Coordinates of C-alpha atoms and ligand atoms in Angstrom, one line a residue:
X9 CA 298.5 57.9 141.9
X10 CA 295.9 58.2 139.5
X11 CA 293.2 55.7 138.5
X12 CA 290.8 57.0 136.0
X13 CA 287.9 55.5 133.8
X14 CA 287.0 56.8 130.5
X15 CA 283.5 55.9 130.2
X16 CA 281.1 56.7 127.4
X17 CA 278.7 54.9 124.7
X18 CA 280.5 53.8 121.6
X19 CA 281.8 56.6 119.5
X20 CA 282.1 58.7 122.4
X21 CA 285.5 59.7 122.3
X22 CA 286.9 57.5 125.2
X23 CA 289.9 56.4 123.0
X24 CA 290.8 59.3 121.3
X25 CA 290.6 61.3 124.8
X26 CA 292.4 58.4 126.7
X27 CA 295.3 58.4 124.3
X28 CA 296.1 61.6 125.3
X29 CA 295.5 61.8 129.1
X30 CA 298.1 58.7 128.8
X31 CA 300.4 60.9 126.8
X32 CA 300.1 63.9 129.7
X33 CA 300.7 61.7 132.5
X34 CA 302.2 58.2 131.9
X35 CA 299.6 56.1 132.8
X36 CA 299.0 52.9 131.6
X37 CA 296.0 52.6 129.3
X38 CA 293.8 49.5 129.3
X39 CA 291.6 49.0 126.8
X40 CA 289.4 46.1 126.7
X41 CA 288.1 46.4 123.7
X42 CA 291.8 46.7 122.2
X43 CA 292.9 43.9 124.4
X44 CA 290.1 41.6 122.5
X45 CA 290.6 42.9 119.1
X46 CA 294.6 41.8 120.2
X47 CA 294.0 38.2 121.2
X48 CA 291.5 37.9 118.4
X49 CA 294.0 38.7 115.7
X50 CA 296.4 36.5 117.8
X51 CA 294.2 34.1 118.2
X52 CA 294.6 33.6 121.6
X53 CA 291.5 30.9 123.5
X54 CA 290.4 34.5 125.1
X55 CA 290.2 36.2 121.6
X56 CA 288.6 32.8 120.2
X57 CA 285.9 33.1 122.9
X58 CA 285.0 36.8 122.7
X59 CA 284.7 36.5 119.0
X60 CA 280.4 35.7 119.0
X61 CA 280.5 38.5 121.4
X62 CA 282.2 41.6 119.3
X63 CA 280.5 40.4 116.0
X64 CA 277.5 40.5 117.9
X65 CA 277.9 44.0 119.5
X66 CA 277.4 42.0 122.7
X67 CA 279.0 42.3 126.2
X68 CA 281.5 39.4 126.7
X69 CA 280.6 37.8 129.8
X70 CA 282.3 39.5 133.4
X71 CA 284.5 36.4 134.2
X72 CA 286.3 36.8 131.1
X73 CA 286.8 40.6 131.2
X74 CA 287.7 40.2 134.9
X75 CA 289.9 37.9 134.7
X76 CA 291.9 39.8 131.8
X77 CA 292.1 42.9 134.0
X78 CA 293.4 41.1 136.8
X79 CA 296.4 39.6 134.5
X80 CA 297.1 43.5 133.0
X81 CA 297.3 44.9 136.8
X82 CA 299.7 42.4 137.7
X83 CA 301.7 42.6 134.7
X84 CA 301.8 46.3 135.5
X85 CA 302.3 46.2 139.0
X86 CA 304.6 49.6 139.6
X87 CA 302.6 51.2 137.0
X88 CA 302.2 55.0 138.2
X89 CA 298.4 54.5 137.6
X90 CA 295.6 53.1 135.2
X91 CA 293.4 54.7 132.7
X92 CA 290.3 52.3 132.3
X93 CA 288.8 52.6 128.7
X94 CA 285.9 50.9 128.0
X95 CA 286.0 48.8 131.4
X96 CA 283.9 48.4 133.6
X97 CA 280.9 48.3 131.9
X98 CA 278.5 46.2 134.2
X99 CA 278.1 46.7 137.7
X100 CA 279.4 43.2 138.5
X101 CA 282.5 44.5 136.2
X102 CA 282.7 47.6 138.5
X103 CA 282.5 45.6 141.7
X104 CA 285.0 43.8 140.6
X105 CA 287.4 46.4 139.5
X106 CA 287.0 48.1 143.0
X107 CA 287.9 45.0 145.1
X108 CA 290.8 44.2 142.6
X109 CA 292.2 48.0 143.4
X110 CA 291.4 47.8 146.8
X111 CA 294.3 44.7 146.7
X112 CA 296.7 47.0 145.5
X113 CA 295.5 49.7 147.8
X114 CA 295.1 52.3 144.6
X115 CA 291.0 53.2 144.3
X116 CA 289.4 55.0 141.5
X117 CA 290.1 58.5 141.3
X118 CA 288.5 60.1 138.8
X119 CA 285.1 58.7 136.1
X120 CA 285.2 61.0 133.2
X121 CA 281.9 60.1 131.6
X122 CA 281.8 61.7 128.0
X123 CA 278.2 62.6 127.1
X124 CA 277.4 62.3 122.8
X125 CA 274.2 62.7 122.0
X126 CA 273.0 59.3 119.8
X127 CA 272.7 60.8 116.3
X128 CA 276.1 62.0 117.1
X129 CA 277.2 59.1 117.9
X130 CA 276.1 56.5 115.1
X131 CA 277.2 59.6 112.6
X132 CA 281.0 59.1 114.1
X133 CA 280.9 55.3 113.8
X134 CA 279.9 55.3 110.3
X135 CA 283.1 57.6 109.4
X136 CA 285.2 55.7 112.0
X137 CA 284.2 52.6 110.2
X138 CA 285.4 54.1 106.6
X139 CA 289.1 54.1 108.0
X140 CA 289.2 51.3 110.5
X141 CA 289.0 47.8 110.1
X142 CA 286.5 47.4 112.6
X143 CA 283.9 45.0 111.3
X144 CA 282.0 46.3 114.6
X145 CA 281.4 49.7 113.5
X146 CA 280.6 49.1 109.7
X147 CA 277.1 47.1 110.1
X148 CA 274.5 49.7 111.3
X149 CA 272.5 47.0 113.3
X150 CA 275.2 46.6 115.7
X151 CA 276.1 50.2 116.1
X152 CA 272.4 50.1 117.1
X153 CA 272.6 46.9 119.4
X154 CA 276.1 48.4 120.9
X155 CA 274.0 51.5 121.8
X156 CA 271.5 49.6 123.4
X157 CA 273.5 47.4 125.3
X158 CA 275.6 50.7 126.7
X159 CA 272.2 52.5 127.7
X160 CA 270.7 49.1 129.4
X161 CA 274.3 47.6 131.4
X162 CA 276.7 49.9 131.0
X163 CA 274.7 53.7 131.5
X164 CA 273.2 52.4 135.1
X165 CA 277.2 52.9 136.4
X166 CA 276.6 56.3 136.4
X167 CA 274.9 56.4 139.7
X168 CA 277.0 54.1 140.8
X169 CA 280.3 56.1 140.6
X170 CA 277.9 59.7 141.4
X171 CA 277.1 58.0 145.1
X172 CA 280.7 57.2 145.5
X173 CA 281.7 61.5 144.5
X174 CA 284.0 60.1 141.2
X175 CA 281.8 61.4 138.6
X176 CA 282.7 64.2 136.2
X177 CA 280.6 65.0 133.3
X178 CA 281.9 66.2 130.3
X179 CA 280.2 67.1 127.0
X180 CA 282.2 65.0 124.4
X181 CA 280.9 67.4 121.5
X182 CA 283.3 69.6 120.2
X183 CA 286.9 70.1 119.1
X184 CA 288.8 67.2 120.6
X185 CA 291.6 69.9 122.0
X186 CA 288.7 71.1 123.9
X187 CA 287.4 68.3 124.9
X188 CA 290.9 67.2 126.5
X189 CA 291.1 70.5 127.8
X190 CA 288.0 70.2 130.1
X191 CA 289.2 66.6 130.9
X192 CA 292.8 68.0 131.8
X193 CA 291.0 70.4 134.2
X194 CA 289.6 67.8 136.0
X195 CA 292.2 65.6 136.8
X196 CA 295.2 68.1 137.0
Ligands
LIG18 P1 284.9 48.8 122.8 O1 286.0 48.9 121.6 O2 285.3 49.4 123.8 O3 283.7 49.6 121.8 O4 284.4 47.4 122.7 C1 284.8 46.5 121.5 C2 283.7 45.3 121.8 O5 284.3 44.8 123.0 C3 282.3 45.4 122.6 O6 281.5 45.8 121.7 C4 282.4 44.2 123.4 O7 281.8 43.2 122.9 C5 284.0 43.7 124.1 N1 284.2 44.6 125.2 C6 284.9 45.3 125.5 N2 284.9 45.8 126.7 C7 284.0 44.9 127.3 C8 284.1 44.8 128.9 N3 284.2 46.1 129.5 N4 282.4 44.1 128.7 C9 282.2 43.3 127.8 N5 283.0 43.1 126.8 C10 283.5 44.1 126.1

């Protein structure tokens, strides 16, 4: 069983690369950002609660995110494995995920960190804003905030996973195909 985390700053290519891995390995793709956007569209209680955070580029509280992941894991009890995209984003989330996966005896196997310089991230998000309906991509202040939050809260997870021997750092700049090949070589 493979359980992967695709980890990186906003705009690093997590969604794009996750979609490719899912396609090649039949894993269940759990993107917390997508789940929140879906919940928001459907005006569910979780969506309404998350809205203020998404609008400001801040992290939704850990309990809300972890509960959503808990439910998703139960909903896919027979999955051959998962790819976590945009989760975990804090140490508390990482600890909660370890615990949830311990319960189903399927630990994280690989953490792929896509590294992309800040300037390139900002360029990519600006371009994405032109083609996506994401309001958090359209505002440069919110982009700055999301990158800042990533550095403060999420990037430190690098050490956590490195200590557990699960971290694989991939240069996220270059052709999508080449990056996908590098990831494929790691998880094959
Ligand atoms: P993303 O699509 O991964 O860039 O996420 C969009 C927004 O959803 C983020 O800016 C956060 O407000 C929220 N979000 C997504 N995943 C998480 C998470 N694991 N923890 C807290 N907030 C999250």
